[in-house]
């Protein structure tokens, strides 16, 4: 259990220039990963500060904030600008956590850590990838992944870690599968007396490069299935995912919303869909020839 409440020094990077694309009020269904989005409240003290295509959240309090996910290497300046637009100081971020160790979700970590002075918290399986700025062959998508700036100040946390910052309490849930270090985060967000349990569920897609076969790694598949059962059983009222469209976020948050924010079946449905995709992937592999490992 880690409690963070001390001041963090700020070394803020410059905000995007006047010639940068203007943040979208309504994000298109086919928005790119780096398309800027207007920051907005999700519920209570939980704010969306990511891009249209990749999520980042700020969980705020008077004692300091937690930043959840860091998006792509190009998105760091936009996340910082979004935090400031909401009236918050990036220097008040006390900890940065993330979903999984791919460049589209941790690519901005080094820049955001430099700007906030906050430590990055990670489960042990993600540590070496963060320190190298690159994955290895244990990652199913290894041959298709881009690198990112290495992250210096990483604190290793337990699989069931509870992060406390003042009144904030974020629960880590180990969810390996999409990557070995995948982590889901849950917390309660209140708007006066209207409190909901938010689940920021990691990606659960069983995808890979052209060489990796899940059927060659039965222990990993068993771990993946444990993750799917774990996510399905979570107390879950508001589901958010690293790729916002995977949880239909823009139909539930912002000016284009036409669906309720709260869906108590969302995590079960999310896990069930991922289970079906994993089953299909395993069946497809059983029928497919084995591809040779390309030269690197």
Tab-separated table of N, CA and C in Angstrom, residues 131-282:
chain	number	residue	atom	x	y	z
A	131	UNK	N	11.601	0.529	-18.553
A	131	UNK	CA	12.981	0.995	-18.413
A	131	UNK	C	13.732	0.976	-19.742
A	132	UNK	N	13.411	0.010	-20.599
A	132	UNK	CA	14.044	-0.074	-21.928
A	132	UNK	C	13.406	0.865	-22.936
A	133	UNK	N	12.106	1.110	-22.765
A	133	UNK	CA	11.358	1.818	-23.784
A	133	UNK	C	11.020	0.927	-24.961
A	134	UNK	N	10.956	-0.361	-24.722
A	134	UNK	CA	10.674	-1.320	-25.792
A	134	UNK	C	10.248	-2.647	-25.181
A	135	UNK	N	9.360	-3.342	-25.881
A	135	UNK	CA	8.911	-4.662	-25.449
A	135	UNK	C	9.915	-5.727	-25.862
A	136	UNK	N	9.638	-6.991	-25.503
A	136	UNK	CA	10.457	-8.109	-25.948
A	136	UNK	C	9.545	-9.206	-26.496
A	137	UNK	N	10.144	-10.350	-26.842
A	137	UNK	CA	9.392	-11.390	-27.528
A	137	UNK	C	8.300	-12.019	-26.661
A	138	UNK	N	8.301	-11.791	-25.374
A	138	UNK	CA	7.217	-12.312	-24.540
A	138	UNK	C	5.904	-11.597	-24.808
A	139	UNK	N	5.961	-10.432	-25.441
A	139	UNK	CA	4.751	-9.686	-25.773
A	139	UNK	C	4.170	-10.232	-27.076
A	140	UNK	N	2.899	-10.610	-27.091
A	140	UNK	CA	2.312	-11.151	-28.321
A	140	UNK	C	2.447	-10.243	-29.536
A	141	UNK	N	2.490	-8.930	-29.340
A	141	UNK	CA	2.553	-7.997	-30.459
A	141	UNK	C	3.970	-7.478	-30.740
A	142	UNK	N	4.969	-8.114	-30.197
A	142	UNK	CA	6.346	-7.616	-30.197
A	142	UNK	C	6.807	-7.061	-31.544
A	143	UNK	N	6.601	-7.786	-32.624
A	143	UNK	CA	7.153	-7.390	-33.922
A	143	UNK	C	6.447	-6.194	-34.543
A	144	UNK	N	5.328	-5.783	-33.962
A	144	UNK	CA	4.563	-4.670	-34.521
A	144	UNK	C	4.607	-3.419	-33.654
A	145	UNK	N	5.333	-3.469	-32.550
A	145	UNK	CA	5.289	-2.380	-31.580
A	145	UNK	C	6.389	-1.349	-31.801
A	146	UNK	N	6.039	-0.091	-31.639
A	146	UNK	CA	7.020	0.990	-31.663
A	146	UNK	C	7.617	1.181	-30.268
A	147	UNK	N	8.789	1.770	-30.247
A	147	UNK	CA	9.415	2.084	-28.976
A	147	UNK	C	8.915	3.412	-28.420
A	148	UNK	N	9.409	3.759	-27.244
A	148	UNK	CA	9.035	5.010	-26.583
A	148	UNK	C	10.156	5.415	-25.650
A	149	UNK	N	10.102	6.632	-25.147
A	149	UNK	CA	11.153	7.122	-24.257
A	149	UNK	C	11.174	6.292	-22.972
A	150	UNK	N	12.345	5.784	-22.570
A	150	UNK	CA	12.428	5.024	-21.318
A	150	UNK	C	11.957	5.853	-20.129
A	151	UNK	N	11.423	5.166	-19.143
A	151	UNK	CA	10.875	5.814	-17.948
A	151	UNK	C	11.822	5.556	-16.785
A	152	UNK	N	12.232	6.610	-16.111
A	152	UNK	CA	13.292	6.497	-15.110
A	152	UNK	C	12.775	6.113	-13.726
A	153	UNK	N	11.813	6.851	-13.220
A	153	UNK	CA	11.374	6.687	-11.835
A	153	UNK	C	10.134	5.801	-11.790
A	154	UNK	N	10.360	4.489	-11.702
A	154	UNK	CA	9.258	3.523	-11.676
A	154	UNK	C	9.257	2.810	-10.332
A	155	UNK	N	8.124	2.817	-9.669
A	155	UNK	CA	7.962	2.098	-8.409
A	155	UNK	C	7.131	0.849	-8.667
A	156	UNK	N	7.664	-0.305	-8.291
A	156	UNK	CA	6.962	-1.572	-8.503
A	156	UNK	C	5.925	-1.771	-7.408
A	157	UNK	N	4.734	-2.147	-7.823
A	157	UNK	CA	3.623	-2.335	-6.889
A	157	UNK	C	3.137	-3.779	-6.955
A	158	UNK	N	2.436	-4.188	-5.918
A	158	UNK	CA	1.849	-5.522	-5.866
A	158	UNK	C	0.635	-5.604	-6.787
A	159	UNK	N	0.247	-6.827	-7.111
A	159	UNK	CA	-0.881	-7.031	-8.022
A	159	UNK	C	-2.185	-6.460	-7.480
A	160	UNK	N	-2.311	-6.389	-6.156
A	160	UNK	CA	-3.543	-5.890	-5.535
A	160	UNK	C	-3.303	-4.572	-4.798
A	161	UNK	N	-2.381	-3.801	-5.296
A	161	UNK	CA	-1.967	-2.560	-4.643
A	161	UNK	C	-3.128	-1.573	-4.496
A	162	UNK	N	-3.142	-0.874	-3.382
A	162	UNK	CA	-4.075	0.235	-3.170
A	162	UNK	C	-3.260	1.525	-3.111
A	163	UNK	N	-3.551	2.439	-4.029
A	163	UNK	CA	-2.872	3.735	-4.079
A	163	UNK	C	-3.732	4.769	-3.381
A	164	UNK	N	-3.163	5.434	-2.390
A	164	UNK	CA	-3.886	6.483	-1.662
A	164	UNK	C	-3.174	7.811	-1.840
A	165	UNK	N	-3.932	8.795	-2.243
A	165	UNK	CA	-3.463	10.178	-2.339
A	165	UNK	C	-4.516	11.026	-1.655
A	166	UNK	N	-4.225	11.490	-0.445
A	166	UNK	CA	-5.245	12.217	0.304
A	166	UNK	C	-6.501	11.361	0.417
A	167	UNK	N	-7.657	11.885	-0.003
A	167	UNK	CA	-8.895	11.110	0.096
A	167	UNK	C	-9.078	10.095	-1.032
A	168	UNK	N	-8.214	10.130	-2.026
A	168	UNK	CA	-8.356	9.223	-3.174
A	168	UNK	C	-7.851	7.832	-2.808
A	169	UNK	N	-8.523	6.824	-3.340
A	169	UNK	CA	-8.120	5.435	-3.139
A	169	UNK	C	-8.373	4.673	-4.429
A	170	UNK	N	-7.301	4.334	-5.124
A	170	UNK	CA	-7.393	3.608	-6.381
A	170	UNK	C	-6.866	2.193	-6.177
A	171	UNK	N	-7.650	1.218	-6.595
A	171	UNK	CA	-7.323	-0.192	-6.432
A	171	UNK	C	-6.772	-0.755	-7.739
A	172	UNK	N	-5.583	-1.324	-7.670
A	172	UNK	CA	-5.025	-2.023	-8.821
A	172	UNK	C	-5.603	-3.429	-8.891
A	173	UNK	N	-5.866	-3.872	-10.111
A	173	UNK	CA	-6.326	-5.237	-10.359
A	173	UNK	C	-5.444	-5.800	-11.467
A	174	UNK	N	-4.667	-6.826	-11.164
A	174	UNK	CA	-3.789	-7.425	-12.165
A	174	UNK	C	-4.641	-8.049	-13.271
A	175	UNK	N	-4.412	-7.604	-14.506
A	175	UNK	CA	-5.179	-8.128	-15.636
A	175	UNK	C	-4.247	-8.441	-16.811
A	176	UNK	N	-3.306	-9.377	-16.626
A	176	UNK	CA	-2.420	-9.749	-17.728
A	176	UNK	C	-3.185	-10.490	-18.824
A	177	UNK	N	-2.699	-10.345	-20.034
A	177	UNK	CA	-3.327	-11.007	-21.170
A	177	UNK	C	-2.971	-10.286	-22.456
A	178	UNK	N	-3.505	-9.080	-22.602
A	178	UNK	CA	-3.109	-8.254	-23.741
A	178	UNK	C	-1.606	-7.994	-23.667
A	179	UNK	N	-1.119	-7.718	-22.446
A	179	UNK	CA	0.310	-7.718	-22.128
A	179	UNK	C	0.479	-8.374	-20.764
A	180	UNK	N	1.718	-8.716	-20.432
A	180	UNK	CA	1.968	-9.344	-19.137
A	180	UNK	C	1.746	-8.381	-17.977
A	181	UNK	N	2.020	-7.093	-18.216
A	181	UNK	CA	1.906	-6.110	-17.142
A	181	UNK	C	0.574	-5.399	-17.073
A	182	UNK	N	-0.404	-5.845	-17.845
A	182	UNK	CA	-1.696	-5.182	-17.893
A	182	UNK	C	-2.325	-5.018	-16.518
A	183	UNK	N	-2.859	-3.835	-16.274
A	183	UNK	CA	-3.438	-3.514	-14.968
A	183	UNK	C	-4.718	-2.716	-15.151
A	184	UNK	N	-5.747	-3.148	-14.469
A	184	UNK	CA	-7.008	-2.415	-14.403
A	184	UNK	C	-7.025	-1.623	-13.103
A	185	UNK	N	-7.629	-0.438	-13.147
A	185	UNK	CA	-7.719	0.412	-11.955
A	185	UNK	C	-9.179	0.731	-11.668
A	186	UNK	N	-9.558	0.659	-10.398
A	186	UNK	CA	-10.936	0.966	-10.008
A	186	UNK	C	-10.933	1.954	-8.841
A	187	UNK	N	-11.950	2.789	-8.804
A	187	UNK	CA	-12.090	3.749	-7.715
A	187	UNK	C	-13.534	4.235	-7.659
A	188	UNK	N	-13.869	4.862	-6.546
A	188	UNK	CA	-15.190	5.456	-6.375
A	188	UNK	C	-15.094	6.953	-6.615
A	189	UNK	N	-15.965	7.451	-7.479
A	189	UNK	CA	-15.993	8.873	-7.812
A	189	UNK	C	-17.340	9.439	-7.389
A	190	UNK	N	-17.303	10.537	-6.646
A	190	UNK	CA	-18.537	11.099	-6.095
A	190	UNK	C	-18.784	12.516	-6.608
A	191	UNK	N	-20.036	12.785	-6.939
A	191	UNK	CA	-20.528	14.124	-7.250
A	191	UNK	C	-21.545	14.441	-6.173
A	192	UNK	N	-21.091	15.146	-5.120
A	192	UNK	CA	-21.882	15.324	-3.917
A	192	UNK	C	-22.163	13.935	-3.333
A	193	UNK	N	-23.437	13.526	-3.274
A	193	UNK	CA	-23.756	12.204	-2.726
A	193	UNK	C	-23.970	11.149	-3.811
A	194	UNK	N	-23.793	11.536	-5.053
A	194	UNK	CA	-23.958	10.607	-6.171
A	194	UNK	C	-22.614	9.942	-6.448
A	195	UNK	N	-22.418	8.751	-5.915
A	195	UNK	CA	-21.145	8.043	-6.033
A	195	UNK	C	-21.290	6.835	-6.960
A	196	UNK	N	-20.279	6.636	-7.815
A	196	UNK	CA	-20.268	5.486	-8.709
A	196	UNK	C	-18.903	4.826	-8.643
A	197	UNK	N	-18.891	3.533	-8.934
A	197	UNK	CA	-17.638	2.785	-8.988
A	197	UNK	C	-17.165	2.767	-10.435
A	198	UNK	N	-16.020	3.410	-10.661
A	198	UNK	CA	-15.444	3.477	-12.000
A	198	UNK	C	-14.429	2.356	-12.177
A	199	UNK	N	-14.489	1.694	-13.300
A	199	UNK	CA	-13.505	0.673	-13.662
A	199	UNK	C	-12.807	1.122	-14.936
A	200	UNK	N	-11.527	1.392	-14.821
A	200	UNK	CA	-10.702	1.666	-15.993
A	200	UNK	C	-10.062	0.340	-16.363
A	201	UNK	N	-10.754	-0.406	-17.226
A	201	UNK	CA	-10.367	-1.777	-17.539
A	201	UNK	C	-9.366	-1.807	-18.680
A	202	UNK	N	-8.301	-2.554	-18.480
A	202	UNK	CA	-7.278	-2.657	-19.515
A	202	UNK	C	-7.849	-3.311	-20.771
A	203	UNK	N	-7.135	-3.144	-21.878
A	203	UNK	CA	-7.491	-3.818	-23.122
A	203	UNK	C	-7.466	-5.334	-22.905
A	204	UNK	N	-8.432	-6.023	-23.492
A	204	UNK	CA	-8.548	-7.470	-23.324
A	204	UNK	C	-8.498	-8.205	-24.663
A	205	UNK	N	-7.915	-7.588	-25.666
A	205	UNK	CA	-7.889	-8.196	-26.989
A	205	UNK	C	-6.726	-9.182	-27.126
A	206	UNK	N	-7.027	-10.349	-27.655
A	206	UNK	CA	-6.021	-11.383	-27.905
A	206	UNK	C	-5.508	-11.215	-29.326
A	207	UNK	N	-4.641	-10.238	-29.516
A	207	UNK	CA	-4.073	-9.975	-30.836
A	207	UNK	C	-2.561	-10.089	-30.754
A	208	UNK	N	-1.934	-10.276	-31.917
A	208	UNK	CA	-0.495	-10.512	-31.919
A	208	UNK	C	0.088	-10.128	-33.271
A	209	UNK	N	1.414	-10.208	-33.343
A	209	UNK	CA	2.072	-10.106	-34.634
A	209	UNK	C	1.850	-11.405	-35.411
A	210	UNK	N	2.465	-11.531	-36.577
A	210	UNK	CA	2.203	-12.683	-37.440
A	210	UNK	C	2.910	-13.956	-36.997
A	211	UNK	N	3.723	-13.877	-35.954
A	211	UNK	CA	4.494	-15.040	-35.515
A	211	UNK	C	3.947	-15.651	-34.236
A	212	UNK	N	3.587	-14.810	-33.294
A	212	UNK	CA	3.162	-15.306	-31.981
A	212	UNK	C	1.863	-16.092	-32.097
A	213	UNK	N	1.831	-17.256	-31.438
A	213	UNK	CA	0.634	-18.091	-31.395
A	213	UNK	C	0.257	-18.322	-29.937
A	214	UNK	N	-0.928	-17.917	-29.553
A	214	UNK	CA	-1.381	-18.123	-28.178
A	214	UNK	C	-1.416	-19.605	-27.825
A	215	UNK	N	-1.712	-20.446	-28.803
A	215	UNK	CA	-1.774	-21.883	-28.546
A	215	UNK	C	-0.424	-22.478	-28.168
A	216	UNK	N	0.670	-21.776	-28.472
A	216	UNK	CA	2.001	-22.229	-28.052
A	216	UNK	C	2.306	-21.862	-26.605
A	217	UNK	N	1.409	-21.120	-25.970
A	217	UNK	CA	1.647	-20.614	-24.611
A	217	UNK	C	0.430	-20.897	-23.729
A	218	UNK	N	0.172	-22.179	-23.422
A	218	UNK	CA	-1.046	-22.525	-22.666
A	218	UNK	C	-1.121	-21.886	-21.285
A	219	UNK	N	0.023	-21.707	-20.626
A	219	UNK	CA	-0.004	-21.067	-19.305
A	219	UNK	C	-0.441	-19.611	-19.424
A	220	UNK	N	0.023	-18.941	-20.482
A	220	UNK	CA	-0.373	-17.546	-20.698
A	220	UNK	C	-1.863	-17.458	-21.013
A	221	UNK	N	-2.369	-18.398	-21.799
A	221	UNK	CA	-3.800	-18.415	-22.103
A	221	UNK	C	-4.616	-18.633	-20.832
A	222	UNK	N	-4.141	-19.510	-19.953
A	222	UNK	CA	-4.845	-19.745	-18.694
A	222	UNK	C	-4.869	-18.480	-17.844
A	223	UNK	N	-3.739	-17.760	-17.837
A	223	UNK	CA	-3.688	-16.483	-17.117
A	223	UNK	C	-4.644	-15.476	-17.730
A	224	UNK	N	-4.700	-15.447	-19.060
A	224	UNK	CA	-5.611	-14.555	-19.774
A	224	UNK	C	-7.060	-14.868	-19.368
A	225	UNK	N	-7.406	-16.139	-19.293
A	225	UNK	CA	-8.783	-16.503	-18.916
A	225	UNK	C	-9.088	-16.094	-17.476
A	226	UNK	N	-8.095	-16.203	-16.602
A	226	UNK	CA	-8.282	-15.727	-15.229
A	226	UNK	C	-8.580	-14.232	-15.216
A	227	UNK	N	-7.873	-13.478	-16.068
A	227	UNK	CA	-8.107	-12.039	-16.179
A	227	UNK	C	-9.534	-11.751	-16.611
A	228	UNK	N	-10.011	-12.468	-17.615
A	228	UNK	CA	-11.363	-12.235	-18.127
A	228	UNK	C	-12.401	-12.497	-17.040
A	229	UNK	N	-12.203	-13.547	-16.259
A	229	UNK	CA	-13.132	-13.831	-15.160
A	229	UNK	C	-13.060	-12.749	-14.096
A	230	UNK	N	-11.852	-12.249	-13.838
A	230	UNK	CA	-11.660	-11.212	-12.823
A	230	UNK	C	-12.373	-9.917	-13.220
A	231	UNK	N	-12.220	-9.507	-14.464
A	231	UNK	CA	-12.872	-8.283	-14.934
A	231	UNK	C	-14.393	-8.453	-14.897
A	232	UNK	N	-14.870	-9.622	-15.284
A	232	UNK	CA	-16.309	-9.870	-15.297
A	232	UNK	C	-16.930	-9.739	-13.913
A	233	UNK	N	-16.149	-10.050	-12.881
A	233	UNK	CA	-16.690	-10.068	-11.521
A	233	UNK	C	-16.519	-8.749	-10.772
A	234	UNK	N	-15.887	-7.754	-11.389
A	234	UNK	CA	-15.638	-6.493	-10.689
A	234	UNK	C	-16.933	-5.735	-10.390
A	235	UNK	N	-16.937	-5.037	-9.266
A	235	UNK	CA	-17.998	-4.057	-9.023
A	235	UNK	C	-17.798	-2.940	-10.036
A	236	UNK	N	-18.774	-2.709	-10.872
A	236	UNK	CA	-18.536	-1.911	-12.074
A	236	UNK	C	-19.807	-1.163	-12.439
A	237	UNK	N	-19.755	0.159	-12.319
A	237	UNK	CA	-20.904	0.982	-12.705
A	237	UNK	C	-20.595	1.863	-13.913
A	238	UNK	N	-19.342	2.314	-14.005
A	238	UNK	CA	-18.911	3.114	-15.152
A	238	UNK	C	-17.652	2.467	-15.716
A	239	UNK	N	-17.740	1.925	-16.921
A	239	UNK	CA	-16.594	1.308	-17.584
A	239	UNK	C	-15.939	2.305	-18.530
A	240	UNK	N	-14.620	2.425	-18.410
A	240	UNK	CA	-13.808	3.220	-19.333
A	240	UNK	C	-12.651	2.340	-19.765
A	241	UNK	N	-12.240	2.459	-21.016
A	241	UNK	CA	-11.162	1.624	-21.547
A	241	UNK	C	-10.081	2.490	-22.184
A	242	UNK	N	-8.858	1.962	-22.308
A	242	UNK	CA	-7.761	2.753	-22.885
A	242	UNK	C	-8.042	3.256	-24.297
A	243	UNK	N	-8.748	2.469	-25.088
A	243	UNK	CA	-9.266	2.941	-26.368
A	243	UNK	C	-10.736	3.283	-26.116
A	244	UNK	N	-11.105	4.562	-26.093
A	244	UNK	CA	-12.452	4.958	-25.649
A	244	UNK	C	-13.584	4.278	-26.409
A	245	UNK	N	-13.375	4.003	-27.686
A	245	UNK	CA	-14.454	3.400	-28.468
A	245	UNK	C	-14.742	1.970	-28.025
A	246	UNK	N	-13.791	1.305	-27.377
A	246	UNK	CA	-14.019	-0.072	-26.920
A	246	UNK	C	-15.082	-0.143	-25.832
A	247	UNK	N	-15.319	0.972	-25.144
A	247	UNK	CA	-16.379	1.029	-24.130
A	247	UNK	C	-17.439	2.072	-24.494
A	248	UNK	N	-17.457	2.472	-25.769
A	248	UNK	CA	-18.467	3.410	-26.294
A	248	UNK	C	-18.521	4.688	-25.448
A	249	UNK	N	-17.332	5.186	-25.066
A	249	UNK	CA	-17.292	6.322	-24.142
A	249	UNK	C	-17.968	7.555	-24.719
A	250	UNK	N	-17.741	7.825	-26.017
A	250	UNK	CA	-18.262	9.077	-26.575
A	250	UNK	C	-19.776	9.054	-26.766
A	251	UNK	N	-20.399	7.901	-26.621
A	251	UNK	CA	-21.865	7.865	-26.603
A	251	UNK	C	-22.406	8.087	-25.195
A	252	UNK	N	-21.508	8.170	-24.201
A	252	UNK	CA	-21.927	8.295	-22.799
A	252	UNK	C	-21.401	9.548	-22.111
A	253	UNK	N	-20.392	10.193	-22.720
A	253	UNK	CA	-19.757	11.360	-22.103
A	253	UNK	C	-19.604	12.451	-23.149
A	254	UNK	N	-19.889	13.694	-22.774
A	254	UNK	CA	-19.678	14.815	-23.670
A	254	UNK	C	-20.928	15.222	-24.427
A	255	UNK	N	-20.798	16.244	-25.273
A	255	UNK	CA	-21.977	16.818	-25.942
A	255	UNK	C	-22.667	15.867	-26.912
A	256	UNK	N	-21.987	14.836	-27.382
A	256	UNK	CA	-22.626	13.892	-28.294
A	256	UNK	C	-23.249	12.700	-27.601
A	257	UNK	N	-23.250	12.695	-26.274
A	257	UNK	CA	-23.720	11.527	-25.531
A	257	UNK	C	-25.228	11.334	-25.690
A	258	UNK	N	-25.618	10.103	-25.991
A	258	UNK	CA	-27.039	9.766	-26.069
A	258	UNK	C	-27.361	8.477	-25.314
A	259	UNK	N	-26.383	7.989	-24.511
A	259	UNK	CA	-26.571	6.791	-23.707
A	259	UNK	C	-26.210	7.113	-22.257
A	260	UNK	N	-26.789	6.385	-21.287
A	260	UNK	CA	-26.463	6.654	-19.880
A	260	UNK	C	-25.011	6.333	-19.559
A	261	UNK	N	-24.442	7.117	-18.664
A	261	UNK	CA	-23.068	6.888	-18.240
A	261	UNK	C	-22.933	5.560	-17.502
A	262	UNK	N	-23.881	5.273	-16.637
A	262	UNK	CA	-23.816	4.092	-15.780
A	262	UNK	C	-24.403	2.885	-16.506
A	263	UNK	N	-23.653	1.799	-16.495
A	263	UNK	CA	-24.108	0.513	-17.023
A	263	UNK	C	-23.498	-0.570	-16.150
A	264	UNK	N	-24.288	-1.139	-15.265
A	264	UNK	CA	-23.771	-2.111	-14.300
A	264	UNK	C	-23.445	-3.464	-14.920
A	265	UNK	N	-23.809	-3.666	-16.163
A	265	UNK	CA	-23.463	-4.905	-16.862
A	265	UNK	C	-22.271	-4.719	-17.805
A	266	UNK	N	-21.701	-3.524	-17.822
A	266	UNK	CA	-20.689	-3.220	-18.841
A	266	UNK	C	-19.441	-4.087	-18.712
A	267	UNK	N	-18.946	-4.303	-17.505
A	267	UNK	CA	-17.731	-5.106	-17.350
A	267	UNK	C	-17.984	-6.560	-17.719
A	268	UNK	N	-19.145	-7.077	-17.355
A	268	UNK	CA	-19.471	-8.457	-17.735
A	268	UNK	C	-19.543	-8.594	-19.254
A	269	UNK	N	-20.171	-7.627	-19.895
A	269	UNK	CA	-20.281	-7.678	-21.356
A	269	UNK	C	-18.917	-7.517	-22.016
A	270	UNK	N	-18.098	-6.641	-21.475
A	270	UNK	CA	-16.751	-6.405	-22.007
A	270	UNK	C	-15.918	-7.681	-21.925
A	271	UNK	N	-15.972	-8.355	-20.776
A	271	UNK	CA	-15.216	-9.594	-20.597
A	271	UNK	C	-15.773	-10.723	-21.457
A	272	UNK	N	-17.091	-10.780	-21.590
A	272	UNK	CA	-17.697	-11.837	-22.406
A	272	UNK	C	-17.300	-11.689	-23.869
A	273	UNK	N	-17.304	-10.465	-24.377
A	273	UNK	CA	-16.900	-10.236	-25.764
A	273	UNK	C	-15.434	-10.608	-25.965
A	274	UNK	N	-14.585	-10.281	-24.988
A	274	UNK	CA	-13.168	-10.613	-25.085
A	274	UNK	C	-12.957	-12.123	-25.023
A	275	UNK	N	-13.748	-12.807	-24.218
A	275	UNK	CA	-13.659	-14.269	-24.138
A	275	UNK	C	-14.002	-14.900	-25.482
A	276	UNK	N	-15.048	-14.393	-26.118
A	276	UNK	CA	-15.437	-14.910	-27.433
A	276	UNK	C	-14.321	-14.688	-28.457
A	277	UNK	N	-13.677	-13.515	-28.388
A	277	UNK	CA	-12.584	-13.243	-29.321
A	277	UNK	C	-11.384	-14.155	-29.067
A	278	UNK	N	-11.080	-14.407	-27.784
A	278	UNK	CA	-9.974	-15.315	-27.463
A	278	UNK	C	-10.281	-16.723	-27.957
A	279	UNK	N	-11.491	-17.189	-27.729
A	279	UNK	CA	-11.868	-18.520	-28.196
A	279	UNK	C	-11.730	-18.619	-29.716
A	280	UNK	N	-12.167	-17.587	-30.416
A	280	UNK	CA	-12.058	-17.593	-31.876
A	280	UNK	C	-10.595	-17.589	-32.313
A	281	UNK	N	-9.784	-16.794	-31.618
A	281	UNK	CA	-8.363	-16.732	-31.969
A	281	UNK	C	-7.718	-18.114	-31.804
A	282	UNK	N	-8.012	-18.801	-30.721
A	282	UNK	CA	-7.441	-20.121	-30.493
A	282	UNK	C	-7.917	-21.116	-31.551
